[in-house]
Tab-separated table of C-alpha atoms and ligand atoms in Angstrom:
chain	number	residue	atom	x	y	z
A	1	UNK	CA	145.389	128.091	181.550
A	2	UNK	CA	144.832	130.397	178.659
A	3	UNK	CA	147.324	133.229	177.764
A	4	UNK	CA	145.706	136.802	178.487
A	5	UNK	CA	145.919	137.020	181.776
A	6	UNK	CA	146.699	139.661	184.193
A	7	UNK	CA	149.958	140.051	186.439
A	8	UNK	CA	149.767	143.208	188.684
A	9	UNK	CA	145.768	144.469	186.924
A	10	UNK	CA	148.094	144.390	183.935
A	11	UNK	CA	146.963	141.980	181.425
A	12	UNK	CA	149.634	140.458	179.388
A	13	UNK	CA	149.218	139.000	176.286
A	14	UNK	CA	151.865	135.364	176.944
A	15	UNK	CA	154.643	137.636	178.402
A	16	UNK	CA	154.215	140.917	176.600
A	17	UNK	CA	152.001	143.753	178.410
A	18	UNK	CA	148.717	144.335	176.185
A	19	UNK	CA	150.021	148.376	176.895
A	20	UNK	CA	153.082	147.874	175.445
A	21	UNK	CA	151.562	146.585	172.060
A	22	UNK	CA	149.252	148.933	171.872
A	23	UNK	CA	151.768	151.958	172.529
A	24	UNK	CA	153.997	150.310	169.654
A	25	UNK	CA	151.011	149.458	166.882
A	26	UNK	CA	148.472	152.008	168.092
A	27	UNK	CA	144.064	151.092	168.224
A	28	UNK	CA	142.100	149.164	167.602
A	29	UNK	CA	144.221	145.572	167.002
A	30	UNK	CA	144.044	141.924	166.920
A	31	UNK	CA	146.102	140.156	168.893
A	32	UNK	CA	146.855	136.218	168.994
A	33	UNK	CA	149.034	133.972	171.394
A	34	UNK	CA	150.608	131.881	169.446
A	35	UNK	CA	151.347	129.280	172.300
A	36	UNK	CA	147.208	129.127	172.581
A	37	UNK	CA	146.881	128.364	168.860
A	38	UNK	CA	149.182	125.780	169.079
A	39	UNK	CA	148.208	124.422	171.913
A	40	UNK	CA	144.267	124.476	170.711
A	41	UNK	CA	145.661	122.651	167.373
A	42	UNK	CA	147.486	119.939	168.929
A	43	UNK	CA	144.669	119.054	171.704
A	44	UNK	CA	142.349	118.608	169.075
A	45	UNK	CA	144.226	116.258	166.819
A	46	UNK	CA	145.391	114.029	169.789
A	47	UNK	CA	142.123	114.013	170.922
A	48	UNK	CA	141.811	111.184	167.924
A	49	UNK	CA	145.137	110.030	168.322
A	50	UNK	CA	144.804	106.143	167.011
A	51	UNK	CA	142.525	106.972	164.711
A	52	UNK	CA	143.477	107.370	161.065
A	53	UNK	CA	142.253	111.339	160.918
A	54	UNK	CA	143.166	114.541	158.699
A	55	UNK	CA	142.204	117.787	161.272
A	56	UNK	CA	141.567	120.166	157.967
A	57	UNK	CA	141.520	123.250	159.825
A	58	UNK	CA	138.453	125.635	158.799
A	59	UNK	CA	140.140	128.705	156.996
A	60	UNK	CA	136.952	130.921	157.103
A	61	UNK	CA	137.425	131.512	160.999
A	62	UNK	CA	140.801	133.140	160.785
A	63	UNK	CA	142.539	133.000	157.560
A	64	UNK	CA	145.712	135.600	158.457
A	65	UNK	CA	148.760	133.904	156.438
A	66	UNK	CA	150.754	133.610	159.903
A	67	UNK	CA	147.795	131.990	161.523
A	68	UNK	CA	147.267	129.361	158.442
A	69	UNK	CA	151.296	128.945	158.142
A	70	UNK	CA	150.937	127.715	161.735
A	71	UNK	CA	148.835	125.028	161.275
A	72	UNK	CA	150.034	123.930	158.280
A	73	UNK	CA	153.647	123.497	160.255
A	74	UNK	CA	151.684	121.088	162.700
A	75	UNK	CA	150.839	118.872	160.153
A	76	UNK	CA	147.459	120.272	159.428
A	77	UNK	CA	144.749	120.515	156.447
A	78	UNK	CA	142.890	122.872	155.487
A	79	UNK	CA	138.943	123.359	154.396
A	80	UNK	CA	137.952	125.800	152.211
A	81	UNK	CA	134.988	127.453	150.812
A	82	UNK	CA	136.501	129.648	147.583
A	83	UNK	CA	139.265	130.043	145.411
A	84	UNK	CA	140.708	133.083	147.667
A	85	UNK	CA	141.135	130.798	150.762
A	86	UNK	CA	142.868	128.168	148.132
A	87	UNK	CA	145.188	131.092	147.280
A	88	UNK	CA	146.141	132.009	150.979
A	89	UNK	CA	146.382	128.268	151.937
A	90	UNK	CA	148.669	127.379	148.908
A	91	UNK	CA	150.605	130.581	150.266
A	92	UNK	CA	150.603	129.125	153.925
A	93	UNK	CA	152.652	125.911	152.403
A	94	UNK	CA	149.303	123.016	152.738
A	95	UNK	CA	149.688	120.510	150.736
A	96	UNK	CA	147.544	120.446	148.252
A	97	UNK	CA	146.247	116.551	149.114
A	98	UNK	CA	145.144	117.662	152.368
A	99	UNK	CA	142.610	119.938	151.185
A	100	UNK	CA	138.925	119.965	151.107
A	101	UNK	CA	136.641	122.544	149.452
A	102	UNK	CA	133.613	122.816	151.097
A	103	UNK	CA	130.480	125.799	149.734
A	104	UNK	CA	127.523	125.697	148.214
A	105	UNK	CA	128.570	128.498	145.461
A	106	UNK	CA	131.587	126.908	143.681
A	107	UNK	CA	131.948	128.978	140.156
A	108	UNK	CA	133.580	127.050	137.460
A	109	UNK	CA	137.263	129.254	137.554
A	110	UNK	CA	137.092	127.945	141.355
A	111	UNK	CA	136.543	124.512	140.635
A	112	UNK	CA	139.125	125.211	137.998
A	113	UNK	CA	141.275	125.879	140.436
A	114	UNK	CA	140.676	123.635	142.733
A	115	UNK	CA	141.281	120.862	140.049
A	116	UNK	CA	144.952	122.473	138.722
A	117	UNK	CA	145.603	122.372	141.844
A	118	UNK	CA	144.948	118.881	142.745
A	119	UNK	CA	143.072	119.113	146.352
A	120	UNK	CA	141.980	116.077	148.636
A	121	UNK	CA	138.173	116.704	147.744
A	122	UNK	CA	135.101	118.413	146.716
A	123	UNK	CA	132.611	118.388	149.243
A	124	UNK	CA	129.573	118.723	146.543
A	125	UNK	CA	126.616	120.774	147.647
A	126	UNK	CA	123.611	119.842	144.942
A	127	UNK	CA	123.527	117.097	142.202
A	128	UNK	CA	123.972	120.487	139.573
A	129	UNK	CA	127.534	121.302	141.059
A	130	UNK	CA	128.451	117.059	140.403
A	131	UNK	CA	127.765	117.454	136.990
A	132	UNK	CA	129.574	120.704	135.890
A	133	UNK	CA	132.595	119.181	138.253
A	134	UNK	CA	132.301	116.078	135.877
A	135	UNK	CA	132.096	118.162	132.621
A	136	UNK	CA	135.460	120.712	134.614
A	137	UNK	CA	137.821	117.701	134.938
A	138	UNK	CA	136.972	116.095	131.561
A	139	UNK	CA	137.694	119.252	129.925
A	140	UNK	CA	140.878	118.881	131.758
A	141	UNK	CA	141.209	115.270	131.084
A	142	UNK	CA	141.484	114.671	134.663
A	143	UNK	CA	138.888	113.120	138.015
A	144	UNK	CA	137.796	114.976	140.799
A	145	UNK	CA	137.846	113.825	144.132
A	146	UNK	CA	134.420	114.182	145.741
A	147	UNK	CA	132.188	113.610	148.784
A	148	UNK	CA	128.833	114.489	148.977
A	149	UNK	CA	127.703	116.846	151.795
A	150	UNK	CA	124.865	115.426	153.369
A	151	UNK	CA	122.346	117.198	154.835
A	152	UNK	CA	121.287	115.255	158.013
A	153	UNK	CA	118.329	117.264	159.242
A	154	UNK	CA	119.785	117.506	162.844
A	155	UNK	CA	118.754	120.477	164.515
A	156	UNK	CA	122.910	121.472	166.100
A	157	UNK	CA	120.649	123.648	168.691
A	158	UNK	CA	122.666	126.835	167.808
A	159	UNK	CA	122.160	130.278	167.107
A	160	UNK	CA	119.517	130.069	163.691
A	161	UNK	CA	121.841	131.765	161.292
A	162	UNK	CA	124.763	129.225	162.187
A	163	UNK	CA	122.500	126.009	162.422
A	164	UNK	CA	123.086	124.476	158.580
A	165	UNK	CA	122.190	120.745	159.099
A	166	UNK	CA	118.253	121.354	158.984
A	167	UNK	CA	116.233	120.488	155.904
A	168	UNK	CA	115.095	124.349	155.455
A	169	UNK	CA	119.160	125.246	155.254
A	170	UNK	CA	120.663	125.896	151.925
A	171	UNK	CA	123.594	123.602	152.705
A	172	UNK	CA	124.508	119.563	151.696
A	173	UNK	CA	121.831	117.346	149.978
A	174	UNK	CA	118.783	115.384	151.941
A	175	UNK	CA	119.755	111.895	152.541
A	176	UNK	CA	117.392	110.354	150.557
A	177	UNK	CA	118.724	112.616	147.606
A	178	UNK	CA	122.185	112.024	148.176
A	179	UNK	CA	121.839	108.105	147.180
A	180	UNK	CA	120.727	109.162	144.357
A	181	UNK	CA	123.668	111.891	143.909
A	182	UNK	CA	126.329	108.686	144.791
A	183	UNK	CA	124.489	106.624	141.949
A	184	UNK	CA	124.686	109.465	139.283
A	185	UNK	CA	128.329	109.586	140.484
A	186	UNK	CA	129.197	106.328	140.104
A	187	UNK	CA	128.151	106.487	136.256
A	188	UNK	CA	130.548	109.754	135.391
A	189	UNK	CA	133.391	108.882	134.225
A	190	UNK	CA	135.253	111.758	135.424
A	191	UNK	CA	134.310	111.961	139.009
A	192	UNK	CA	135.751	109.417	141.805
A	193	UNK	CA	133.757	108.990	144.834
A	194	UNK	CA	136.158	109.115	147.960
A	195	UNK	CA	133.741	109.999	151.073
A	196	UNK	CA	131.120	111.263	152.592
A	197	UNK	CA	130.717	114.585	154.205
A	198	UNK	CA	128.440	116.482	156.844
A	199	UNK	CA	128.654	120.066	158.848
A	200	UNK	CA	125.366	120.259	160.613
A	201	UNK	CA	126.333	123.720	162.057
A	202	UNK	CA	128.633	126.165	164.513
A	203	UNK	CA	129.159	126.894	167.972
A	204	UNK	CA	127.431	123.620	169.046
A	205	UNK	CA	127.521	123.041	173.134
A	206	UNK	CA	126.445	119.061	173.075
A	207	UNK	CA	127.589	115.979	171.757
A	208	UNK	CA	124.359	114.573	171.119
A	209	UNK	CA	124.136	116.213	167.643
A	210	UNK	CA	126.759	114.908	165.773
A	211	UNK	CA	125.871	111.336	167.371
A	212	UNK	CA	123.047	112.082	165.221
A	213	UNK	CA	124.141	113.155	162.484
A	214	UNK	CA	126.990	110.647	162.729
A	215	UNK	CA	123.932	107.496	163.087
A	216	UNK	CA	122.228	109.025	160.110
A	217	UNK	CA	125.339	108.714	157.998
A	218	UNK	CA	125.687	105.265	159.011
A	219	UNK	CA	123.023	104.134	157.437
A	220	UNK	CA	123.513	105.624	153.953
A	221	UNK	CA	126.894	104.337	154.428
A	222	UNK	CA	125.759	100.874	154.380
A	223	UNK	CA	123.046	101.878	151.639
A	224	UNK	CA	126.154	102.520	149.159
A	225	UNK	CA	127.746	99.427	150.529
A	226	UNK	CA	125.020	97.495	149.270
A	227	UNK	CA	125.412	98.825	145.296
A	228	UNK	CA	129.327	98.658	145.387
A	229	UNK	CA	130.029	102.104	146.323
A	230	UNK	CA	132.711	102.229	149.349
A	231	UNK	CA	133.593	105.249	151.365
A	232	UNK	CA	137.412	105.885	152.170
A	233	UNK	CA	136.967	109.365	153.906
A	234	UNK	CA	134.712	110.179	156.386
A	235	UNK	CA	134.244	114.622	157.040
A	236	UNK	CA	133.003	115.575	160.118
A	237	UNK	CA	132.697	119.536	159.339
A	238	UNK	CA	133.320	121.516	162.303
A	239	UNK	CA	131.476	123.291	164.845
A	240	UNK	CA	132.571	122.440	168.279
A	241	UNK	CA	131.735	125.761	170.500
A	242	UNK	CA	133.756	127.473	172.724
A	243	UNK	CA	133.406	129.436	176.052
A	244	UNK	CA	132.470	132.941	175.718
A	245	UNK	CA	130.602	133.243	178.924
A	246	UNK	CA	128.956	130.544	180.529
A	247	UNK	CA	128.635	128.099	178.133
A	248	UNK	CA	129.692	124.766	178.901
A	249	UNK	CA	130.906	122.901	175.643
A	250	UNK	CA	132.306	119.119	175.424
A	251	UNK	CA	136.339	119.540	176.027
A	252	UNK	CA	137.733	117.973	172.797
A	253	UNK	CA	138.561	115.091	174.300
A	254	UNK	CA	134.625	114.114	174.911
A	255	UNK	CA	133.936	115.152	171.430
A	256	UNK	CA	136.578	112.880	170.453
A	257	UNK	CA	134.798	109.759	172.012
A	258	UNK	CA	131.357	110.427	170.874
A	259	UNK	CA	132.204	110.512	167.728
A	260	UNK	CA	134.894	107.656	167.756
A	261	UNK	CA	132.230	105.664	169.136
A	262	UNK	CA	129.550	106.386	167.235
A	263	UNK	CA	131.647	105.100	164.014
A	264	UNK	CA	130.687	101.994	162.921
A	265	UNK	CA	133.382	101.175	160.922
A	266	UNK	CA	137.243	102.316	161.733
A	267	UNK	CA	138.605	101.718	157.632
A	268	UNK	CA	137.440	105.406	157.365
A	269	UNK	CA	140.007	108.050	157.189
A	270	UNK	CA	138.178	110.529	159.646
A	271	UNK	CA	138.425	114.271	158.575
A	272	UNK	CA	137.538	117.036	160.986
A	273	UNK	CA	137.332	121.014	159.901
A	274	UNK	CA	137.298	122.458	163.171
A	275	UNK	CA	137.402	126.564	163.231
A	276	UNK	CA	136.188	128.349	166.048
A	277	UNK	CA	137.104	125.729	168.736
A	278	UNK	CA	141.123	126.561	167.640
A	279	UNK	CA	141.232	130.028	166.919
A	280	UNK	CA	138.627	131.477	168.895
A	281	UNK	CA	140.263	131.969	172.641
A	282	UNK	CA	143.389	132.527	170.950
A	283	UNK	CA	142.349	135.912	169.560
A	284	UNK	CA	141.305	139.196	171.174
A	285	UNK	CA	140.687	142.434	169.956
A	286	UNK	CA	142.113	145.306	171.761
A	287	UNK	CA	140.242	148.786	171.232
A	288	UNK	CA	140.586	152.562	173.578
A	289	UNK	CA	137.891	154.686	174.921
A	290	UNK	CA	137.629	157.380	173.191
A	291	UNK	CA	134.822	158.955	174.975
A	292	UNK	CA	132.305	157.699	178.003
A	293	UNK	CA	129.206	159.490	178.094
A	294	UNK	CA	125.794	159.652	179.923
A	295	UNK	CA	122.577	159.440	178.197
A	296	UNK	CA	119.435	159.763	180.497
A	297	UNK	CA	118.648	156.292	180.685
A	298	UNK	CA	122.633	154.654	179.721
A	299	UNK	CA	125.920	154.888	180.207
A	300	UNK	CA	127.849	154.768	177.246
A	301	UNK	CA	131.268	154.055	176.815
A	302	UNK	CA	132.708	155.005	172.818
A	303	UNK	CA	135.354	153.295	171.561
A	304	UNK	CA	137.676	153.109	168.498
A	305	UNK	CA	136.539	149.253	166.971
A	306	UNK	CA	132.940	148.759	166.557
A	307	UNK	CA	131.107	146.427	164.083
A	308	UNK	CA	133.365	146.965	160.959
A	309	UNK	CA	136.063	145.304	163.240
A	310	UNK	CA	133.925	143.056	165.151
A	311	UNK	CA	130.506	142.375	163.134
A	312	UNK	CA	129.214	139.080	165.607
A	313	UNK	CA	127.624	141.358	168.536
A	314	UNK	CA	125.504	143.399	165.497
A	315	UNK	CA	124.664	140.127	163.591
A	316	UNK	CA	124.244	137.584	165.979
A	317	UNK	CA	123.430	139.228	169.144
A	318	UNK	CA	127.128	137.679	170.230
A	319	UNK	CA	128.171	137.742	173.866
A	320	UNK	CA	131.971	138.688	173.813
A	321	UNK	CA	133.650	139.545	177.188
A	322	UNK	CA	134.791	142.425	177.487
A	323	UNK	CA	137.656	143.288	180.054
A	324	UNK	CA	140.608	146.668	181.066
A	325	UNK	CA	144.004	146.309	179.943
A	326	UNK	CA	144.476	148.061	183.433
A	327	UNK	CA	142.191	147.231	186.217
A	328	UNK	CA	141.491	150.354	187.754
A	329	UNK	CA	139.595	148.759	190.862
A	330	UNK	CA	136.886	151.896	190.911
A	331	UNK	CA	133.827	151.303	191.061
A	332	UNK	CA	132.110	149.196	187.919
A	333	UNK	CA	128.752	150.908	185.703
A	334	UNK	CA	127.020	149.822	183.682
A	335	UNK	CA	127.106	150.483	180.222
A	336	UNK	CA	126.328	150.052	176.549
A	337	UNK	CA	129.743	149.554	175.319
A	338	UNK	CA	129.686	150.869	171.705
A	339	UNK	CA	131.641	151.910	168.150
A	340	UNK	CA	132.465	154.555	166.189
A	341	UNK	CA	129.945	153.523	163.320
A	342	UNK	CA	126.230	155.267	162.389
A	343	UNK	CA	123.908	152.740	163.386
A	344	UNK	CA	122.179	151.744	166.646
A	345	UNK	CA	123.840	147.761	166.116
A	346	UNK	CA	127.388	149.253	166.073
A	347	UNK	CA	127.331	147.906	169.814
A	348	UNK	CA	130.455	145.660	171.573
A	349	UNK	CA	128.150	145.113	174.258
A	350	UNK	CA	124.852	146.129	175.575
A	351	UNK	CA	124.260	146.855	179.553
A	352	UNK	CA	127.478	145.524	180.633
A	353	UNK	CA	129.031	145.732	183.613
A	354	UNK	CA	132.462	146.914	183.649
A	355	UNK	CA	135.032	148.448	185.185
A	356	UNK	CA	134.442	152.465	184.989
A	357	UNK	CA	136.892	153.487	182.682
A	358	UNK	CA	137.698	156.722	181.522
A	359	UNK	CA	138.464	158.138	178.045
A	360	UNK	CA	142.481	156.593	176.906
A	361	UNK	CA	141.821	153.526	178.516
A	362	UNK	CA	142.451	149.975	176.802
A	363	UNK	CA	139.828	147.357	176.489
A	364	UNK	CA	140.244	143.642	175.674
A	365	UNK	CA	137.335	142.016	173.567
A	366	UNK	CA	137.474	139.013	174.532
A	367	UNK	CA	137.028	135.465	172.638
A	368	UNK	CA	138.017	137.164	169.335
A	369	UNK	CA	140.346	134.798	167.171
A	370	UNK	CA	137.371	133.323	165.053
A	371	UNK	CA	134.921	135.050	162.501
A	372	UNK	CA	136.334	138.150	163.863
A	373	UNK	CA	139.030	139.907	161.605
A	374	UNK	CA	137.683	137.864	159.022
A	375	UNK	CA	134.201	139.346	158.618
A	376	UNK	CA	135.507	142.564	159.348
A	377	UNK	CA	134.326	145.596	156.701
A	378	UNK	CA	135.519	148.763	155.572
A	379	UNK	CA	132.414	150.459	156.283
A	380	UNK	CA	131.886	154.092	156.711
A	381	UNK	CA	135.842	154.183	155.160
A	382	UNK	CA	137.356	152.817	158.406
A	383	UNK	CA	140.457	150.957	158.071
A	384	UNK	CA	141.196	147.375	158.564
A	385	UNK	CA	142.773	147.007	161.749
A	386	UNK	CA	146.295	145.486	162.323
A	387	UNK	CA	146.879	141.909	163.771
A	388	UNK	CA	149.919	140.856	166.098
A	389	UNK	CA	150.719	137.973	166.992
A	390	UNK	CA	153.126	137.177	170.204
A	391	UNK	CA	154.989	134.263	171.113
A	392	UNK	CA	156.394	134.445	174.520
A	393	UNK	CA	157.848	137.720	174.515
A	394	UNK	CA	158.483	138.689	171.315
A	395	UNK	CA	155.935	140.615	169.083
A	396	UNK	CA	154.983	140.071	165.368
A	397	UNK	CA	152.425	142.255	163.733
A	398	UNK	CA	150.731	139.854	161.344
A	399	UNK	CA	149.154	142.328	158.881
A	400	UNK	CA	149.487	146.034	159.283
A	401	UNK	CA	146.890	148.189	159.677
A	402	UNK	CA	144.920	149.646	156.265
A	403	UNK	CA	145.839	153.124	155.350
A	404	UNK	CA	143.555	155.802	154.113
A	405	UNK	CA	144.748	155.365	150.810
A	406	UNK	CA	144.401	151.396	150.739
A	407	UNK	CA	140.859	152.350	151.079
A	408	UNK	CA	140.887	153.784	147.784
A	409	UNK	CA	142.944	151.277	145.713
A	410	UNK	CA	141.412	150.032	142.762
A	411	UNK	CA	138.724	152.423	142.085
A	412	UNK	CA	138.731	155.246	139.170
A	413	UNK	CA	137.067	158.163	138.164
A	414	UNK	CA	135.730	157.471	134.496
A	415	UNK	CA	136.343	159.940	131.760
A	416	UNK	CA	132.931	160.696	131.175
A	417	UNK	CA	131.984	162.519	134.245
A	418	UNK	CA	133.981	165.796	132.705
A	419	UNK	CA	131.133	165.787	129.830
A	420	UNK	CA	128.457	168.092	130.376
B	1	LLP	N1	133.149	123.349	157.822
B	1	LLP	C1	132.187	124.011	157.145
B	1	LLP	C2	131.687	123.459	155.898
B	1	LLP	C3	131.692	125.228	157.643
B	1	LLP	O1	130.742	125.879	156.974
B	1	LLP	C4	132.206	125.748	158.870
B	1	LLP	C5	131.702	127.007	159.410
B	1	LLP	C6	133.221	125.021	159.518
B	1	LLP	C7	133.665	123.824	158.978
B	1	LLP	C8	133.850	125.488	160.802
B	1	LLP	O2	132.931	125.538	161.831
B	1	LLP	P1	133.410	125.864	163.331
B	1	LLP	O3	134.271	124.710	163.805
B	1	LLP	O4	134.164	127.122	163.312
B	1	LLP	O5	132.143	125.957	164.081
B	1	LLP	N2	130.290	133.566	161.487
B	1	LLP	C9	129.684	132.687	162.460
B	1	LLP	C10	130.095	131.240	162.251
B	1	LLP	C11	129.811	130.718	160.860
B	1	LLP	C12	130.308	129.320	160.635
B	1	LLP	C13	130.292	128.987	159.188
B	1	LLP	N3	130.774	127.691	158.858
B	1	LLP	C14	130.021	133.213	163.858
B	1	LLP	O6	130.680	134.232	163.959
B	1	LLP	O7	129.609	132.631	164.849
């Protein structure tokens, strides 16, 4: 049972009418139950209940303050991919020591950072990023935890431009490379080797993958056995997918087991950075028609959030359900449901069928808690949108909506253009 659900064609948000938040916070808005979050958090940690495990919680998905200060309550971690998700997850009370900084793109004031700081682990991207990490903590007389992200060359079977576990991605370091990475390790005397890391891609609907990937690690595991070099932490990455239409992914619990029993060895400290699978049906995105028309071949139906809000429909082709506030129970059409932005990918939804709504009414994008907010853009000077959160019946907006003049701050008029 999830926690947008209708009672009387009204859909409620936990117990709070979706109506009532939008008559209080006005469109377009986030809006997260914070009984799904919770419950999405603690199903995947006891999922590997009895075995030692850290579930670092991916901040890139959703990285709202609220949001990251909830899962830092349950006893979570956090993985990170920049300095600004450090920030935000220091705010959000993590301890530092559960921690992992992921990316292939670490600059030297990050890894800086990260270092001051004191963090779990680097999860190093290419044998160039080892060394100036080695030459960063011996300028500040100090080791850096690190893992090497290896690049398994698993195909996750995902959408292309979230599949990262392939030899032609950017990410990790090739297997045969990354012995070579733990040997020049071994010899700096400023690095510490403390496990091994992998994150072969997103939104993946099978097991079979990370049995893979998990098989392939296996054996460079016992490669560094054999010259003295012993893993204590064992990184998973994320990418367990989620339902946003038909799609049929492993329930945590199966995920669990593959992986449990694909582990050869149980002295690991397992680490999992799992993003989408917590936030992503805990999130939707609540938008108003502004205008329906009909074009000689479409309906179209124009609302108030487009792809500044919501970018994945524009830039992946993403399915996201889309569903009244109100049931009306007229007649459905079909319809391109699009934004308020000037391009022909500002689209929620192409040919849909939907309920025919009129202009006023509410619509819920569904699925909308991960890579949602947080790859939203100011583009064409729209404003961020607000997030709310709701527990039961009580109603927290989680970041207020961007004013006109946000959208200015920080930028200046030089002198110079008065010359002639
Ligand atoms: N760990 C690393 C190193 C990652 O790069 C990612 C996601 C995760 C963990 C979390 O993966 P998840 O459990 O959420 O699948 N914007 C795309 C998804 C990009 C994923 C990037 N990395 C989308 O909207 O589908």
């Amino acid at each position: 049972m999830h926690h947008f659900q209708y009672q009387n064609d009204q859909m409620y948000c936990e117990n709070v009418p979706i109506r009532r938040i939008a008559k209080a916070v006005g469109t377009p808005f986030y809006l997260y139950s914070h009984a799904t979050l919770k419950r999405h958090f603690k199903a995947f940690d006891s999922a590997f209940a009895g075995v030692s495990r850290l579930v670092c919680y991916s901040a890139k998905a959703n990285t709202n303050l609220a949001i990251l200060n909830l899962f830092a309550k349950l006893g979570g971690g956090l993985d990170i991919v920049s300095a600004g998700e450090l920030y935000r997850g220091l705010q959000a009370g993590f301890e530092p020591n559960k921690i992992v900084y992921s990316g292939v793109g670490k600059r030297v004031d990050e890894i800086d950072y990260a270092l001051k700081n004191g963090i779990l682990m680097f999860n190093i991207e290419s044998l160039e990023e080892l060394e100036v990490i080695n030459q960063r903590a011996a300028n500040f007389n100090t080791i850096a935890p690190v893992a090497i992200r290896v690049n398994p060359d698993v195909d996750p079977k995902t959408h292309p431009y979230i599949s990262t576990g392939l030899k032609k991605n950017k990410f990790g370091i090739d297997i045969v490379s990354a012995l070579q990475g733990y040997k020049a390790a071994q010899k700096l005397d400023h690095i510490e080797i403390k496990g091994i890391d992998c994150h072969i891609g997103s939104q993946i609907t099978d097991v079979q993958p990370f049995k893979d990937t998990l098989s392939s690690l296996n054996t460079l595991i016992n490669e560094l056995r054999k010259i003295g070099i012993y893993i204590r932490y064992l990184d998973m990455g994320g990418g367990l997918g989620i339902t946003y239409s038909d799609e049929t992914p492993p329930a945590p619990d199966e995920y669990a087991q593959a992986i449990i029993k694909s582990l050869k060895d149980s002295s690991f400290k397992l680490i999992l950075e799992p993003g989408r699978v917590i936030v992503g049906n805990a999130g939707i995105l609540v938008a108003k028609v502004l205008y329906t028309k009909r074009g000689e071949t479409k309906n179209f139906v124009i609302t108030d959030t487009g792809m500044n809000d919501l970018m994945r429909p524009a830039l992946y082709d993403a399915f996201h359900a889309i569903k009244p506030v109100s049931k009306t129970r007229d007649a459905t059409i079909v319809a391109d449901i699009v934004g308020p932005i000037c391009e022909t990918s500002d689209f929620l939804a192409r040919d849909r069928e939907i309920d025919n709504v009129h202009r006023g009414d509410l619509l819920a994008v569904m699925s909308a808690g991960a890579y949602s907010f947080a790859m939203s853009s100011n583009y064409c000077s729209r404003p961020r949108c607000a997030e709310v959160m709701v527990k039961d019946n009580r109603i927290h907006v989680i970041r207020n909506r961007q004013t006109v003049e946000d959208l200015c701050a920080g930028e200046s008029v030089p002198d110079f253009l008065d010359e002639h």
